[in-house]
Short mmCIF file of C-alpha atoms in Angstrom, two decimals:
data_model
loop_
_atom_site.label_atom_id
_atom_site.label_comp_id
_atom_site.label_asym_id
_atom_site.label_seq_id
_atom_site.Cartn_x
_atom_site.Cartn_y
_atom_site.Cartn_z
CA UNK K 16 10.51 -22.27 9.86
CA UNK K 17 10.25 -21.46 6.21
CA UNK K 18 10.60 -18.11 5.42
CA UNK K 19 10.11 -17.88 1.14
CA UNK K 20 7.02 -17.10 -0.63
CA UNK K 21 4.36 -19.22 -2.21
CA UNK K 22 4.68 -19.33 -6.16
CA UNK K 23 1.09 -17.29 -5.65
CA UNK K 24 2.13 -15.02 -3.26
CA UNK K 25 5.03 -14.04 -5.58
CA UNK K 26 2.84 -13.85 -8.14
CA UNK K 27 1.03 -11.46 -6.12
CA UNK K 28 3.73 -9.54 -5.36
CA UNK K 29 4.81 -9.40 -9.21
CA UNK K 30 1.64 -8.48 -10.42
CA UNK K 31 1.35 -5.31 -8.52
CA UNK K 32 4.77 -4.75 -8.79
CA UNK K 33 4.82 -4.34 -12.94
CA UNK K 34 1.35 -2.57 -12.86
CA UNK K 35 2.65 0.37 -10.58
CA UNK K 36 5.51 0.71 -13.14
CA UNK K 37 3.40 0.96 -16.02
CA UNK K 38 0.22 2.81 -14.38
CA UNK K 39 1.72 4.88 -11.26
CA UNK K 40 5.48 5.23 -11.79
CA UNK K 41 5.30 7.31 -14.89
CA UNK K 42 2.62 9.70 -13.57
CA UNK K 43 3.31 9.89 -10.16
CA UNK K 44 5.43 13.49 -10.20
CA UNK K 45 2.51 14.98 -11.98
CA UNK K 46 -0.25 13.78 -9.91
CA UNK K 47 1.77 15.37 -7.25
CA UNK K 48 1.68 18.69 -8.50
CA UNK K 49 -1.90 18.28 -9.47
CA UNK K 50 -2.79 17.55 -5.84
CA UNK K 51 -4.65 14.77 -6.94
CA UNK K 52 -5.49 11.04 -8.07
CA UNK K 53 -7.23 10.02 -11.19
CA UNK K 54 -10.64 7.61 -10.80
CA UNK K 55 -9.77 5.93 -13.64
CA UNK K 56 -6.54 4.60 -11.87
CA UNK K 57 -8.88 3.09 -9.27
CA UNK K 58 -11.10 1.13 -11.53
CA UNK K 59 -7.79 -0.30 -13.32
CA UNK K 60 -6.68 -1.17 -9.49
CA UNK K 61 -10.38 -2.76 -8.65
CA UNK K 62 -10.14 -4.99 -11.73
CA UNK K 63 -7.26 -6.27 -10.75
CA UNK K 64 -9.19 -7.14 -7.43
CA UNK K 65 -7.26 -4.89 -5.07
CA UNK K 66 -10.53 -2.67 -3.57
CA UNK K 67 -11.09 -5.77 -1.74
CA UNK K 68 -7.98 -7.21 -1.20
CA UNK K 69 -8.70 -8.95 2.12
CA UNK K 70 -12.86 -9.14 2.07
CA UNK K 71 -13.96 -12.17 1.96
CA UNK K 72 -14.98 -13.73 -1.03
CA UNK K 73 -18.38 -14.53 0.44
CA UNK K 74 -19.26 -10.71 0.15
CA UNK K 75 -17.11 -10.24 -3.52
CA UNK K 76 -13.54 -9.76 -2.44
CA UNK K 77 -10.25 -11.51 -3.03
CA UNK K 78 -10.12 -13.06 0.23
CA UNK K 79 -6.31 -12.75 0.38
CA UNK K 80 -4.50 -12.75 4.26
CA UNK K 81 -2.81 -9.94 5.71
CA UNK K 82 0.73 -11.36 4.65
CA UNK K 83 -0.70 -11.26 0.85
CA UNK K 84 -1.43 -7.40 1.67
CA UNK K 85 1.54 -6.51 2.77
CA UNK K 86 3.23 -7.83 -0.46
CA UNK K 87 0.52 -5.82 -2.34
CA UNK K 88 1.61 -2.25 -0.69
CA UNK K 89 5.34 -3.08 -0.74
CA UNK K 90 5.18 -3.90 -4.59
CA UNK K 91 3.02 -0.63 -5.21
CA UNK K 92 4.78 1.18 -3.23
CA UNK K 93 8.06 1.00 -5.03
CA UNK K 94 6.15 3.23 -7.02
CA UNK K 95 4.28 5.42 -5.59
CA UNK K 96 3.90 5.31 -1.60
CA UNK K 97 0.89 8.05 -1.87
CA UNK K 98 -1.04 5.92 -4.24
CA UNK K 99 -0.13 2.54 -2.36
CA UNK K 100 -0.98 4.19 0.82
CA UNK K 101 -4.58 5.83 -0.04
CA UNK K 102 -5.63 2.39 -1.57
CA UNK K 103 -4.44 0.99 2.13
CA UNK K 104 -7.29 3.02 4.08
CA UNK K 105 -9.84 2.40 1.11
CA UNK K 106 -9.07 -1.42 1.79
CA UNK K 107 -9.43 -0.64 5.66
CA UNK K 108 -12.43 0.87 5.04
CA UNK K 109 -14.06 -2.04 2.85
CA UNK K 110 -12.85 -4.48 5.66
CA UNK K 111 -15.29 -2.86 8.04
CA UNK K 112 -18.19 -2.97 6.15
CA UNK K 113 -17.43 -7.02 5.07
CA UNK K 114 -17.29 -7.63 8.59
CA UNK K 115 -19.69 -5.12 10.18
CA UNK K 116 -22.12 -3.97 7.80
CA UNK K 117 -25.61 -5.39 7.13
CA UNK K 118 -26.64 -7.34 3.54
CA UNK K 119 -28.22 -3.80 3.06
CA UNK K 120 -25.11 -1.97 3.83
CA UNK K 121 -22.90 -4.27 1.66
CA UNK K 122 -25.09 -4.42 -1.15
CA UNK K 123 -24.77 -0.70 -1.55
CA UNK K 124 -21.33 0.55 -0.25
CA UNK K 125 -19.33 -2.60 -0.13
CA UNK K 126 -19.96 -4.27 -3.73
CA UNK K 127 -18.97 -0.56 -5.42
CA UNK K 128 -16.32 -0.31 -2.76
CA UNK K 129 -14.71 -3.55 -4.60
CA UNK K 130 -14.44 -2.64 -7.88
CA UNK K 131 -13.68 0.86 -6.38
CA UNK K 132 -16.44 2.79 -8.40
CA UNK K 133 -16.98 4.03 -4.96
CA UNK K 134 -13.96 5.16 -3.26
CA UNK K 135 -13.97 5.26 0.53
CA UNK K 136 -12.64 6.93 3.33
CA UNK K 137 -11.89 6.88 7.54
CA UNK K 138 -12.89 9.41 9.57
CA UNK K 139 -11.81 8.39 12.74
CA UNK K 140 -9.70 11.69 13.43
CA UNK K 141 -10.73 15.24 14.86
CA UNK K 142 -8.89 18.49 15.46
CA UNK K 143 -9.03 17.71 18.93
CA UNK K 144 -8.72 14.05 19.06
CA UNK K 145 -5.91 12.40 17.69
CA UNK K 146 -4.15 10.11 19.66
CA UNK K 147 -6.69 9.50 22.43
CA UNK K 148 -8.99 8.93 19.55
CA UNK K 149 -12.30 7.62 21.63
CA UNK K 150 -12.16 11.53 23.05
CA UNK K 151 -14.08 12.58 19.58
CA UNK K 152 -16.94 15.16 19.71
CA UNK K 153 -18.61 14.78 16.75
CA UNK K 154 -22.48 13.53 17.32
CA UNK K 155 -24.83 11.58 15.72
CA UNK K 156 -28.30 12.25 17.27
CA UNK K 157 -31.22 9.80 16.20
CA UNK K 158 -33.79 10.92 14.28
CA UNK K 159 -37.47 10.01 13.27
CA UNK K 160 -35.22 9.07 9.59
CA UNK K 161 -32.13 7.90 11.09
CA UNK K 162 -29.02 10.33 12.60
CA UNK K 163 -28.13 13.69 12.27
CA UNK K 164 -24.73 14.67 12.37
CA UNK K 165 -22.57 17.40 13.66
CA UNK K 166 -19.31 17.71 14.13
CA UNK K 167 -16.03 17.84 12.00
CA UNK K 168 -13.38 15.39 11.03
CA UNK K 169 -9.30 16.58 10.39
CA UNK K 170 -6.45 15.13 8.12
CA UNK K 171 -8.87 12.57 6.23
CA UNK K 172 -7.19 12.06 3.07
CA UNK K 173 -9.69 12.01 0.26
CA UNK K 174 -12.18 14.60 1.85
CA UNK K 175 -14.08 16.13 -1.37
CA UNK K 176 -12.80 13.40 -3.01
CA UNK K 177 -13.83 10.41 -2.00
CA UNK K 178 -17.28 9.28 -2.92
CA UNK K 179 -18.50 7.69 0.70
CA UNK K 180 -17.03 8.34 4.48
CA UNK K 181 -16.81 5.84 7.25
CA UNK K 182 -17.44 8.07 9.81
CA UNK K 183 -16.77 7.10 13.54
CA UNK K 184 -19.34 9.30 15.95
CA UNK K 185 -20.81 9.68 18.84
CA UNK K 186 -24.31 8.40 19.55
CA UNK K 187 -23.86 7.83 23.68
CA UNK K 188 -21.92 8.82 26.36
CA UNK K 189 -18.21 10.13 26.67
CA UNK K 190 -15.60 7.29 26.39
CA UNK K 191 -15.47 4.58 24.21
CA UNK K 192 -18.69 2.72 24.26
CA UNK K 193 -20.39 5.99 23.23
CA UNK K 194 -19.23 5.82 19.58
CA UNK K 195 -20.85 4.44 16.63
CA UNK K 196 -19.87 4.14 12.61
CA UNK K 197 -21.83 5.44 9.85
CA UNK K 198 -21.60 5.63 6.16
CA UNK K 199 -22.10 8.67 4.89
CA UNK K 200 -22.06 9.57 0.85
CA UNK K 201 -20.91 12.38 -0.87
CA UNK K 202 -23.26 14.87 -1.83
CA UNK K 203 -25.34 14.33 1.82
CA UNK K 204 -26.68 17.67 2.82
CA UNK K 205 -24.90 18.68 5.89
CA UNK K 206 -21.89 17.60 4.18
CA UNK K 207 -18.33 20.01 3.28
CA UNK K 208 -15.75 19.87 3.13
CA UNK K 209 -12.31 22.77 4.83
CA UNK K 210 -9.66 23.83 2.08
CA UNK K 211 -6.91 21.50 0.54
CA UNK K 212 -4.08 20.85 2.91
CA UNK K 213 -0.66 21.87 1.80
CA UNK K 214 1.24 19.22 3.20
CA UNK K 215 5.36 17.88 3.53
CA UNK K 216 4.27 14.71 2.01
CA UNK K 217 1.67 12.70 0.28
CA UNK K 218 0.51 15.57 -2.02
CA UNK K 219 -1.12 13.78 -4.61
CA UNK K 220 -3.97 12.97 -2.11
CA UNK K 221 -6.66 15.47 -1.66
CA UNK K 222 -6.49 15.80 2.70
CA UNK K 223 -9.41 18.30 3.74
CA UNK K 224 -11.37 18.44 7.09
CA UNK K 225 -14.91 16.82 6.68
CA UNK K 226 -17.60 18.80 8.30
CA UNK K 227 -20.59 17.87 9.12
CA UNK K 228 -23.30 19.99 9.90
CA UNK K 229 -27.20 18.73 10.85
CA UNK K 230 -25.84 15.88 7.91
CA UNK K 231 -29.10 13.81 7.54
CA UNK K 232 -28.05 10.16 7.65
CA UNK K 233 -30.45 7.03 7.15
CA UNK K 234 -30.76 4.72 10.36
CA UNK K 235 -29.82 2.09 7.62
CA UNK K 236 -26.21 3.17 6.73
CA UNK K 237 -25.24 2.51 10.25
CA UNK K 238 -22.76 0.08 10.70
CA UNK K 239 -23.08 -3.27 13.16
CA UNK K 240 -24.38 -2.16 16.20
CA UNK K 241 -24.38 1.20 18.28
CA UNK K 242 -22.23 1.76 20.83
CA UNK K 243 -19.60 -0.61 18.85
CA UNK K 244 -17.92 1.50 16.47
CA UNK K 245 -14.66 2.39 18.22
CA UNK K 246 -14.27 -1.07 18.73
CA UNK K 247 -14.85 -1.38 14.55
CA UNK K 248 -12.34 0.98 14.06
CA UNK K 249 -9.45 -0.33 16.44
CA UNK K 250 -10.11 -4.10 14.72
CA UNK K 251 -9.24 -2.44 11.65
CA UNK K 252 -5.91 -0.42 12.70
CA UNK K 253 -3.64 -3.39 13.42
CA UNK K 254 -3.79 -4.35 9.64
CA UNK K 255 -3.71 -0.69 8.64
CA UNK K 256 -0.28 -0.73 10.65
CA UNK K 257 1.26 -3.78 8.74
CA UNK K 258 -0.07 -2.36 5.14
CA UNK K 259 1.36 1.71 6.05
CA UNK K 260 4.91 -0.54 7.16
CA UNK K 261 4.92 -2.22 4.17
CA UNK K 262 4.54 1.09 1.90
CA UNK K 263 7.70 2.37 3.92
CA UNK K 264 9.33 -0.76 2.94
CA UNK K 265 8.53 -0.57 -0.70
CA UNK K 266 9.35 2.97 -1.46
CA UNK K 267 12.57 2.65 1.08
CA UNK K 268 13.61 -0.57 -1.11
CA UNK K 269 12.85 1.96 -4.53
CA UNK K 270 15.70 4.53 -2.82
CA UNK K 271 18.06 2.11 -1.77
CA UNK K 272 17.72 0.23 -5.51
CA UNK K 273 17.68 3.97 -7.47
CA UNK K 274 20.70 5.07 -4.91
CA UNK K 275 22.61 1.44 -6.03
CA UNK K 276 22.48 2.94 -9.83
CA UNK K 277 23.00 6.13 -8.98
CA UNK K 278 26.26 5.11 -7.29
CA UNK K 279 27.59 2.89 -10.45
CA UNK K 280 27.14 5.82 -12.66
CA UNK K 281 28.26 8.52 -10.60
CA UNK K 282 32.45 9.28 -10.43
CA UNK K 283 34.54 11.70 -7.70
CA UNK K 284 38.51 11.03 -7.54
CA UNK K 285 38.20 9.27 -10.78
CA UNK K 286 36.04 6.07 -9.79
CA UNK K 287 32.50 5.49 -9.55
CA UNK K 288 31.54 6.35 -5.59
CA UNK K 289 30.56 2.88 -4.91
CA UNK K 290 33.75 1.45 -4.93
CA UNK K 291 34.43 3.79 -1.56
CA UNK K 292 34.70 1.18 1.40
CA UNK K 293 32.96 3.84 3.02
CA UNK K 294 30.35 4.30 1.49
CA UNK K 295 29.93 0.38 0.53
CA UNK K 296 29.28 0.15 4.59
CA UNK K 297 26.39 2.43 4.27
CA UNK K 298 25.05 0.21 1.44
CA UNK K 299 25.39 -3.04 3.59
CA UNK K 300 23.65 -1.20 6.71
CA UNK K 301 20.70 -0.23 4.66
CA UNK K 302 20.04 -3.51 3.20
CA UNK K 303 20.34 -5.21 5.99
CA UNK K 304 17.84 -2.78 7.84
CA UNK K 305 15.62 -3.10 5.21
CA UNK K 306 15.11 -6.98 5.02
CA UNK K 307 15.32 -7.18 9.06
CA UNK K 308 12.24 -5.07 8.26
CA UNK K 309 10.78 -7.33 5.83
CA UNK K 310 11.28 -10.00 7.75
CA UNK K 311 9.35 -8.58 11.02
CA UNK K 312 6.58 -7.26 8.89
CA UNK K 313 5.93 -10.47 7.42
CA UNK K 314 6.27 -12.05 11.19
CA UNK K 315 3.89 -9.84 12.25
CA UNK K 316 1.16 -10.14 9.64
CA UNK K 317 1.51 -14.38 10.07
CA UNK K 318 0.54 -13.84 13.57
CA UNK K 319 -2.48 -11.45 12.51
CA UNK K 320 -3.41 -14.06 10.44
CA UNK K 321 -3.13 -16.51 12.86
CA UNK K 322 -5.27 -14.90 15.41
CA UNK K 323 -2.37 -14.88 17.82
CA UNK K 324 -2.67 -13.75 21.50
CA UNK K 325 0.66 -11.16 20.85
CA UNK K 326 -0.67 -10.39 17.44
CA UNK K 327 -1.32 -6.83 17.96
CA UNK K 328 1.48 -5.95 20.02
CA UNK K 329 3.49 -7.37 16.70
CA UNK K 330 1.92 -5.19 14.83
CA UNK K 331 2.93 -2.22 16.63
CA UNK K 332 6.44 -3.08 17.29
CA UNK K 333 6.54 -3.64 13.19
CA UNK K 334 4.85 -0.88 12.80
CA UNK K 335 7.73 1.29 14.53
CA UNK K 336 10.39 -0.47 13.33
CA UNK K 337 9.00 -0.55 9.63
CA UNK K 338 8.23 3.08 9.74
CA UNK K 339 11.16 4.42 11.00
CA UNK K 340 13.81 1.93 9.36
CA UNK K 341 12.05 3.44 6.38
CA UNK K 342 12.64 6.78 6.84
CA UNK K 343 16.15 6.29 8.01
CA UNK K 344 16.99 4.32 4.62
CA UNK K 345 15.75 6.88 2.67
CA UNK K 346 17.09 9.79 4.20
CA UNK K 347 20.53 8.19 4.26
CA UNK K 348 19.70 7.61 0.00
CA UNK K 349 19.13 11.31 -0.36
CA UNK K 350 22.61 11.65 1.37
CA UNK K 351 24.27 9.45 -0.92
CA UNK K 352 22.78 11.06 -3.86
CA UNK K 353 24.75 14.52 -2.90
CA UNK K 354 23.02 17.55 -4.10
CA UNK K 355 21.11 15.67 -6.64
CA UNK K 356 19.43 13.50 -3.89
CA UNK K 357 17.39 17.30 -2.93
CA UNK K 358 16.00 17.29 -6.83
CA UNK K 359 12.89 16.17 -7.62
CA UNK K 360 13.98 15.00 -11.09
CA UNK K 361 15.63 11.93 -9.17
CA UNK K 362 12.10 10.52 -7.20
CA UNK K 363 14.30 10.72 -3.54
CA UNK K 364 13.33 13.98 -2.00
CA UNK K 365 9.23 12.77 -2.81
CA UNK K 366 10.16 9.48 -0.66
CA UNK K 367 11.33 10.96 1.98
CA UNK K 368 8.97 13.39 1.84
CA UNK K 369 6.35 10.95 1.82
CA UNK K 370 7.02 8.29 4.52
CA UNK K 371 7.31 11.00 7.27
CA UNK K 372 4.09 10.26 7.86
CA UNK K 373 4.19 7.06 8.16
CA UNK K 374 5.46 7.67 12.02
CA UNK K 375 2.40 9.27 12.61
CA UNK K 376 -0.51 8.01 10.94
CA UNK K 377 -2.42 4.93 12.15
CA UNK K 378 -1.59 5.89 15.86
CA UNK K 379 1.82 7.44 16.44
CA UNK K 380 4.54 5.62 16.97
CA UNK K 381 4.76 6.71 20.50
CA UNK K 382 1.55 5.33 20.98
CA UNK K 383 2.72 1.86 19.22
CA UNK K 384 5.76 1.89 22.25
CA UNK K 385 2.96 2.36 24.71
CA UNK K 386 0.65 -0.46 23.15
CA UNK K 387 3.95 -2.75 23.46
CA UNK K 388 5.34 -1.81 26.84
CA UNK K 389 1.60 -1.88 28.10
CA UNK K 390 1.66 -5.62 26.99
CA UNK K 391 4.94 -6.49 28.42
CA UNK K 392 3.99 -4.98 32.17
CA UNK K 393 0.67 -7.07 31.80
CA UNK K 394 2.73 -10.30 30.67
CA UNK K 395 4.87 -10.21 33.79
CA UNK K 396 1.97 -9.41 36.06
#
């Protein structure tokens, strides 16, 4: 089994590793005072090829496999794990129009989508209906013009931001089978928008509720078939599981590597503190957390590549692990920072900050130990 990278893939992983620390790094404490993103950052990103990062190149993307992604969010991330993160669900998002959407649809959502001139997000999730996501209640009744739309949608980061919505509605019954996905663009009527959420983490991405209320769409910016979009949206969640993980692995890996300076530089009983066998153990623990991480992420994302039978039950299990080996690393950084780990000036606090919500976000990680034990009890039977 050989575990090292292609000379492309490290390429890869290089490229978007210097161009978060010369376009995020620098900025990224003052985007997240300003609650907010610049465009221009995403047109830099889509020239690079990263709005498409794993749509085909048939429809104008880079065509790169789920293992390539992951590399693409950890190297990012190291930087930024907002940024990385939003660019993850506007990638998620362009997936399911490549796959889904009609020549029509692509032609006019997914080819802006690329070079991220349009930037998309997911509305999957409801005040209501998180988890048990195929409860939603928003509806999309047909019309003589297409579908009108009611309903509202909670915690979508870029709502009044974003310039187009992959929303997931209802156009049949309860359950499931009932739901459907349509694009809708900013500016619809029918279309606002709830006030900015002041949130623990991930501040510098605008997160409103997206209402919707008698929202005119046309028939034609529905996407594949109705009755099929939950299904849409699930295909699209097992590699928005890997890419969150591998954000939580980047910006874990930043703490651990700023903590490692931090500890040459810093002195208590006359020596620098990383000379303390001590606190040398808690060095070794995280780094080895942190590449058994690595290691299962990139396990998991061969075997979504692959097509594997146990692919998505990888994906959850790395998911968890990822997440919360993530969290734990950089919570045991702001520890070994001391009282400077809680300033702001030092990047720590914003990490940890950050990937708390990586444990929720793209189905809880309760739900990801139900999705795996689920599989195991259907194994043995």
């Amino acid at each position: 089994m050989d575990f090292a990278l292609t000379e492309e893939q490290t390429a890869i992983f290089d490229m978007a590793k210097a161009f978060g620390e010369e376009k995020i790094a620098p900025f990224a404490q003052d985007w997240e005072r300003q609650g907010t993103i610049p465009k221009t950052l995403w047109t830099e990103i889509g020239a690079l090829g990263l709005g498409g990062i794993y749509v085909s190149e048939e429809s104008g993307g880079s065509g790169l496999s789920r293992l390539d992604a992951t590399l693409i969010f950890e190297a990012l991330s190291m930087s930024c794990a907002s940024v990385a993160s939003f660019l993850s669900i506007h990638n998620m998002c362009a997936k399911m129009l490549d796959a889904f959407g009609s020549d029509d649809v692509k032609a006019r959502y997914l080819t802006p989508a690329i070079s991220m001139d349009t930037v998309l997000s997911y509305c999957l999730t409801e005040p209501g209906s998180g988890s048990d996501a195929a409860a939603l209640k928003t509806r999309a009744e047909r019309s003589n013009d297409g579908y009108v739309l009611n309903g509202t949608k909670a915690f979508i980061s870029g709502g009044g931001y974003s310039d187009a919505y992959v929303v997931m509605c209802r156009t049949g019954d309860d359950g499931p089978k009932g739901i459907s996905t349509v694009v809708v663009e900013d500016g619809n009527d029918g279309l606002s928008f709830g006030g900015l959420e002041d949130k623990m983490g991930w501040k510098s991405q605008p997160t409103r509720q997206v209402q919707f209320d008698d929202c005119k769409v046309p028939a034609d910016n529905l996407v594949g078939e109705e009755g099929k979009g939950f299904k849409y949206a699930m295909m699209g969640l097992d590699g928005g599981r890997l890419n969150i993980s591998a954000c939580s692995l980047g910006a874990a890996q930043s703490a651990l590597d700023k903590t490692l300076t931090y500890m040459g530089e810093r002195k208590a009983f006359g020596k620098p503190i990383d000379q303390f066998q001590a606190l040398q153990f808690r060095l070794a623990d995280m780094e080895t957390e942190l590449q058994a991480a690595r290691t299962f992420l990139r396990q998991a994302a061969w075997k979504l590549d692959q097509g594997t039978p146990d692919a998505t039950k990888f994906c959850a299990m790395a998911k968890r692990f990822v997440t919360e080996t993530g969290s734990k690393v950089a919570n045991q950084c702001l520890q070994l920072h001391g009282g400077y780990g809680y300033l702001a000036d030092y990047g720590i606090e914003k990490i940890v900050r950050d990937l708390r919500v990586h444990e929720i976000l793209e189905g809880t990680n309760e739900i990801m130990r139900l999705i795996v034990a689920r599989q195991l009890l259907s194994d043995r039977a």
